[in-house]
Amino acid sequence: MEIRQIRERISAAFKSAGRFLRETIALPYAKLYIAAAFALTAFFVVLGFPFDVFIRAELQKMEQRGLRSVEVGEIEFNLIGNSYIDSLILGAGSESEIAIRDLRFNIAVNPVTTLLYKTLKGSIGAGELRFSDGDSSFSCIPTGEFRLASDPGSGVPRNGFLNLELQNVALKGITIKGFAIPAVRFGSIVMNSELHEGELRIIKFDGAGPDLRGSIRGSITLAPYVRNSTLNLVIDIDAQSKLVQDYRILLGNLANQGDGRLRLNLTGTLSAPSVAFPGAEKGHER
């Protein structure tokens, strides 16, 4: 068969296909049926996507970013309404551990933004969040809203916002000049923050409870290895709080500042924080 004949047959096939397509589109409701077919195809692709496997894989990647271990429990993912993870345990350092029980989240699923642009938006909550490090621990019941866009290469959140409310907060293992004090409790802590180019800027962080009242301002610069994230925070504690009054003798002049606040500067990294009182030498009291 000559090349000219092959070209003629290919051309005739294309013309026939074009004529068939025009005739099909001209039929009643044809455009509606075609649009519905594309929409249903996209819907079932999203419906059949193994989001639970994707979430587990993303969580396991945290082990490559400085965490000692990552243990993920059962995952129940729902496109509509809340999704659940019954337990999530993150090991950081030789003794540090973050344990989250009954984690629930509701993520606005958009294949383009979620998978391509690495952006998550939604709400989150848990039955309990507990951080322990040796004899020290922090526990609370958290809820919050977020929008986080991550760097495709490192996976570190770069832009967005994170708003949290913590209830039934308990902080144990604090020492003041070598003296251990009982657990400190807060009724609630409210935090509003913005994330810009990897820097988490704390706009509001106010805590109030029977033992202590105070606020935190400043920023945390996120690092690919979580433990290496750097702190630049200022903590203001109400000098009239029960804890300050009970330990006024140990705190000395620090509890008698004229503006009614006890101020601490928190710097260093998450793995090696450094606490400094204005006018005093830096220390590492927990």
Short mmCIF file of C-alpha atoms in Angstrom, two decimals:
data_model
loop_
_atom_site.label_atom_id
_atom_site.label_comp_id
_atom_site.label_asym_id
_atom_site.label_seq_id
_atom_site.Cartn_x
_atom_site.Cartn_y
_atom_site.Cartn_z
CA MET A 1 0.00 0.00 0.00
CA GLU A 2 1.33 3.40 -1.01
CA ILE A 3 1.93 6.17 1.51
CA ARG A 4 -0.62 8.35 -0.27
CA GLN A 5 -3.34 5.75 0.27
CA ILE A 6 -2.42 5.44 3.97
CA ARG A 7 -2.70 9.22 4.38
CA GLU A 8 -6.08 9.22 2.61
CA ARG A 9 -7.42 6.48 4.89
CA ILE A 10 -6.18 8.27 8.03
CA SER A 11 -7.72 11.53 6.81
CA ALA A 12 -11.01 9.78 6.07
CA ALA A 13 -11.01 8.22 9.55
CA PHE A 14 -10.52 11.61 11.20
CA LYS A 15 -13.26 13.17 9.08
CA SER A 16 -15.63 10.32 9.98
CA ALA A 17 -14.81 10.71 13.70
CA GLY A 18 -15.36 14.48 13.49
CA ARG A 19 -18.69 14.01 11.75
CA PHE A 20 -19.77 11.48 14.38
CA LEU A 21 -18.76 13.84 17.20
CA ARG A 22 -20.69 16.77 15.68
CA GLU A 23 -23.78 14.62 15.20
CA THR A 24 -23.51 13.33 18.78
CA ILE A 25 -23.20 16.82 20.26
CA ALA A 26 -26.20 17.94 18.22
CA LEU A 27 -28.42 15.36 19.89
CA PRO A 28 -30.80 16.59 22.68
CA TYR A 29 -29.08 16.85 26.12
CA ALA A 30 -25.83 15.47 24.66
CA LYS A 31 -23.70 18.21 26.24
CA LEU A 32 -25.37 17.63 29.60
CA TYR A 33 -24.69 13.87 29.41
CA ILE A 34 -21.04 14.45 28.47
CA ALA A 35 -20.54 16.93 31.33
CA ALA A 36 -22.20 14.51 33.74
CA ALA A 37 -19.94 11.70 32.55
CA PHE A 38 -16.81 13.78 33.20
CA ALA A 39 -18.15 14.89 36.60
CA LEU A 40 -19.00 11.35 37.68
CA THR A 41 -15.64 10.06 36.48
CA ALA A 42 -13.85 12.72 38.55
CA PHE A 43 -16.10 11.97 41.55
CA PHE A 44 -15.40 8.24 41.51
CA VAL A 45 -11.67 8.83 41.03
CA VAL A 46 -11.68 10.97 44.21
CA LEU A 47 -14.00 8.51 45.97
CA GLY A 48 -11.75 5.58 45.18
CA PHE A 49 -8.48 7.32 46.06
CA PRO A 50 -6.79 5.55 49.03
CA PHE A 51 -6.63 8.62 51.28
CA ASP A 52 -5.99 6.50 54.39
CA VAL A 53 -2.87 5.03 52.78
CA PHE A 54 -1.76 8.51 51.69
CA ILE A 55 -2.28 9.94 55.22
CA ARG A 56 -0.39 7.06 56.83
CA ALA A 57 2.51 7.48 54.38
CA GLU A 58 2.70 11.25 55.03
CA LEU A 59 2.70 10.70 58.80
CA GLN A 60 5.42 8.05 58.50
CA LYS A 61 7.56 10.57 56.60
CA MET A 62 7.79 12.59 59.83
CA GLU A 63 10.24 9.94 61.04
CA GLN A 64 12.65 11.25 58.40
CA ARG A 65 12.36 14.79 59.79
CA GLY A 66 14.00 14.29 63.15
CA LEU A 67 11.48 12.15 65.01
CA ARG A 68 12.66 8.98 66.74
CA SER A 69 9.54 7.01 65.86
CA VAL A 70 6.01 7.34 64.47
CA GLU A 71 3.21 4.95 65.45
CA VAL A 72 -0.09 5.36 63.61
CA GLY A 73 -3.23 3.57 64.77
CA GLU A 74 -6.37 2.77 62.80
CA ILE A 75 -7.40 5.42 60.24
CA GLU A 76 -10.99 6.02 59.18
CA PHE A 77 -11.15 8.60 56.39
CA ASN A 78 -14.44 10.16 55.25
CA LEU A 79 -14.88 12.62 52.40
CA ILE A 80 -17.89 14.15 54.18
CA GLY A 81 -17.69 14.86 57.91
CA ASN A 82 -14.98 13.96 60.38
CA SER A 83 -12.20 11.44 59.82
CA TYR A 84 -10.48 9.64 62.68
CA ILE A 85 -7.17 8.23 63.87
CA ASP A 86 -7.59 6.31 67.11
CA SER A 87 -4.00 6.91 68.27
CA LEU A 88 -0.87 8.69 67.08
CA ILE A 89 2.42 8.45 69.01
CA LEU A 90 5.46 10.51 68.00
CA GLY A 91 8.81 9.80 69.60
CA ALA A 92 11.18 12.79 69.76
CA GLY A 93 14.58 12.47 71.41
CA SER A 94 15.61 9.71 73.79
CA GLU A 95 12.71 10.19 76.24
CA SER A 96 10.30 12.73 74.69
CA GLU A 97 6.98 11.50 73.34
CA ILE A 98 3.82 13.07 71.95
CA ALA A 99 0.72 10.88 72.27
CA ILE A 100 -2.62 11.86 70.68
CA ARG A 101 -5.78 9.88 71.44
CA ASP A 102 -8.99 9.92 69.38
CA LEU A 103 -7.69 12.35 66.77
CA ARG A 104 -10.44 13.70 64.53
CA PHE A 105 -10.05 15.95 61.51
CA ASN A 106 -12.17 17.35 58.71
CA ILE A 107 -10.11 18.30 55.67
CA ALA A 108 -11.50 20.11 52.62
CA VAL A 109 -10.45 17.61 49.96
CA ASN A 110 -9.46 19.12 46.64
CA PRO A 111 -7.16 16.89 44.56
CA VAL A 112 -5.38 19.89 43.01
CA THR A 113 -4.63 21.81 46.21
CA THR A 114 -4.21 18.77 48.47
CA LEU A 115 -2.05 16.55 46.26
CA LEU A 116 -0.45 18.96 43.80
CA TYR A 117 0.03 22.12 45.87
CA LYS A 118 0.46 20.28 49.20
CA THR A 119 -2.11 22.49 50.95
CA LEU A 120 -4.38 21.28 53.74
CA LYS A 121 -7.33 23.22 55.11
CA GLY A 122 -9.83 22.17 57.72
CA SER A 123 -10.41 21.55 61.42
CA ILE A 124 -8.84 19.22 63.97
CA GLY A 125 -9.46 18.00 67.49
CA ALA A 126 -8.49 15.21 69.88
CA GLY A 127 -9.74 13.45 72.99
CA GLU A 128 -6.34 14.09 74.57
CA LEU A 129 -2.90 15.35 73.61
CA ARG A 130 -0.01 14.54 75.94
CA PHE A 131 3.66 15.49 75.72
CA SER A 132 6.07 13.80 78.11
CA ASP A 133 9.80 14.25 78.59
CA GLY A 134 11.22 12.39 81.55
CA ASP A 135 9.52 13.71 84.69
CA SER A 136 7.85 16.60 82.83
CA SER A 137 4.53 16.39 80.99
CA PHE A 138 1.92 18.56 79.29
CA SER A 139 -1.63 17.44 78.56
CA CYS A 140 -4.77 19.07 77.14
CA ILE A 141 -7.88 18.60 75.00
CA PRO A 142 -7.21 20.50 71.74
CA THR A 143 -9.46 21.81 68.96
CA GLY A 144 -8.48 24.06 66.08
CA GLU A 145 -8.66 25.25 62.50
CA PHE A 146 -5.82 25.43 60.00
CA ARG A 147 -4.66 26.07 56.47
CA LEU A 148 -1.11 24.87 55.83
CA ALA A 149 0.81 24.94 52.55
CA SER A 150 3.92 22.76 52.70
CA ASP A 151 7.18 22.94 50.82
CA PRO A 152 7.03 20.11 48.19
CA GLY A 153 10.67 19.19 48.80
CA SER A 154 10.98 19.14 52.59
CA GLY A 155 7.32 18.78 53.54
CA VAL A 156 7.71 21.57 56.12
CA PRO A 157 4.68 23.91 56.37
CA ARG A 158 5.57 27.29 54.83
CA ASN A 159 2.44 29.45 54.69
CA GLY A 160 -1.06 29.59 56.14
CA PHE A 161 -2.52 29.85 59.62
CA LEU A 162 -3.10 27.75 62.74
CA ASN A 163 -5.70 28.61 65.39
CA LEU A 164 -6.01 26.44 68.50
CA GLU A 165 -8.04 26.27 71.69
CA LEU A 166 -6.77 24.02 74.50
CA GLN A 167 -9.02 22.92 77.36
CA ASN A 168 -8.17 21.22 80.68
CA VAL A 169 -4.48 22.02 80.37
CA ALA A 170 -2.09 20.48 82.94
CA LEU A 171 1.66 21.14 83.13
CA LYS A 172 3.74 18.92 85.41
CA GLY A 173 7.44 18.76 86.28
CA ILE A 174 8.18 22.49 86.56
CA THR A 175 11.02 23.44 88.90
CA ILE A 176 11.87 26.86 90.32
CA LYS A 177 15.47 27.15 91.51
CA GLY A 178 15.63 23.40 92.05
CA PHE A 179 12.31 23.12 93.87
CA ALA A 180 9.60 21.00 92.24
CA ILE A 181 6.16 22.56 92.25
CA PRO A 182 2.75 20.88 91.91
CA ALA A 183 1.03 20.55 88.54
CA VAL A 184 -0.01 23.88 86.99
CA ARG A 185 -3.50 23.94 85.50
CA PHE A 186 -5.20 26.20 82.97
CA GLY A 187 -8.92 26.25 82.26
CA SER A 188 -8.22 27.24 78.65
CA ILE A 189 -5.52 28.50 76.31
CA VAL A 190 -6.38 30.28 73.04
CA MET A 191 -3.82 30.68 70.25
CA ASN A 192 -4.09 32.48 66.89
CA SER A 193 -1.08 32.36 64.58
CA GLU A 194 0.01 33.00 61.01
CA LEU A 195 2.61 31.06 59.06
CA HIS A 196 4.74 33.05 56.60
CA GLU A 197 7.71 31.54 54.75
CA GLY A 198 8.25 28.91 57.44
CA GLU A 199 7.95 31.31 60.39
CA LEU A 200 5.03 30.71 62.75
CA ARG A 201 4.08 34.12 64.12
CA ILE A 202 2.02 34.00 67.30
CA ILE A 203 -0.57 36.77 67.19
CA LYS A 204 -2.43 35.71 70.32
CA PHE A 205 -1.62 33.15 72.99
CA ASP A 206 -3.55 33.77 76.20
CA GLY A 207 -3.92 31.31 79.04
CA ALA A 208 -6.00 31.55 82.22
CA GLY A 209 -6.56 29.16 85.08
CA PRO A 210 -6.72 28.80 88.85
CA ASP A 211 -2.91 28.61 89.16
CA LEU A 212 -1.55 30.92 86.48
CA ARG A 213 -2.52 33.63 83.99
CA GLY A 214 -0.33 34.85 81.17
CA SER A 215 0.35 35.31 77.48
CA ILE A 216 2.99 34.43 74.87
CA ARG A 217 4.14 36.48 71.88
CA GLY A 218 6.86 35.91 69.30
CA SER A 219 7.66 33.35 66.62
CA ILE A 220 8.88 29.83 65.91
CA THR A 221 10.96 29.20 62.78
CA LEU A 222 10.16 25.71 61.52
CA ALA A 223 12.99 23.43 60.43
CA PRO A 224 12.95 20.21 58.35
CA TYR A 225 13.92 18.42 61.56
CA VAL A 226 11.21 19.40 64.04
CA ARG A 227 13.55 19.35 67.04
CA ASN A 228 15.77 21.97 65.36
CA SER A 229 12.98 24.55 65.03
CA THR A 230 14.15 27.79 66.67
CA LEU A 231 12.25 29.73 69.33
CA ASN A 232 11.95 33.48 69.77
CA LEU A 233 9.21 33.88 72.36
CA VAL A 234 8.34 36.30 75.15
CA ILE A 235 6.24 34.94 78.02
CA ASP A 236 4.39 37.39 80.30
CA ILE A 237 2.94 36.00 83.54
CA ASP A 238 0.52 37.91 85.74
CA ALA A 239 2.42 38.56 88.98
CA GLN A 240 -0.85 38.25 90.91
CA SER A 241 -1.34 34.64 89.80
CA LYS A 242 -1.59 32.08 92.62
CA LEU A 243 1.58 30.26 91.52
CA VAL A 244 3.66 33.45 91.60
CA GLN A 245 2.25 34.45 94.98
CA ASP A 246 2.85 30.99 96.48
CA TYR A 247 6.51 30.98 95.37
CA ARG A 248 7.25 34.67 95.77
CA ILE A 249 10.15 33.93 98.15
CA LEU A 250 11.86 31.67 95.61
CA LEU A 251 11.27 34.13 92.76
CA GLY A 252 12.61 37.06 94.79
CA ASN A 253 12.71 40.37 92.93
CA LEU A 254 11.44 38.71 89.76
CA ALA A 255 7.96 38.56 91.31
CA ASN A 256 8.02 42.22 92.28
CA GLN A 257 8.35 43.93 88.90
CA GLY A 258 6.62 47.31 88.78
CA ASP A 259 4.38 46.53 85.80
CA GLY A 260 2.78 43.53 87.50
CA ARG A 261 4.27 41.04 85.06
CA LEU A 262 6.88 38.32 85.31
CA ARG A 263 8.59 38.20 81.92
CA LEU A 264 10.60 35.32 80.48
CA ASN A 265 12.45 35.14 77.16
CA LEU A 266 12.40 31.70 75.55
CA THR A 267 15.01 31.08 72.84
CA GLY A 268 17.08 28.18 71.52
CA THR A 269 15.46 25.19 69.82
CA LEU A 270 12.61 22.85 70.65
CA SER A 271 15.15 20.19 71.67
CA ALA A 272 17.29 22.61 73.71
CA PRO A 273 15.23 25.60 74.88
CA SER A 274 16.84 28.39 76.88
CA VAL A 275 14.87 30.47 79.40
CA ALA A 276 16.12 33.91 80.48
CA PHE A 277 14.68 36.42 82.93
CA PRO A 278 15.29 40.09 82.10
CA GLY A 279 18.29 41.20 84.10
CA ALA A 280 19.27 37.62 84.96
CA GLU A 281 21.59 35.07 83.39
CA LYS A 282 20.17 32.50 81.03
CA GLY A 283 19.16 29.17 82.44
CA HIS A 284 17.51 25.91 81.56
CA GLU A 285 14.83 25.61 84.27
CA ARG A 286 11.88 23.53 83.15
#
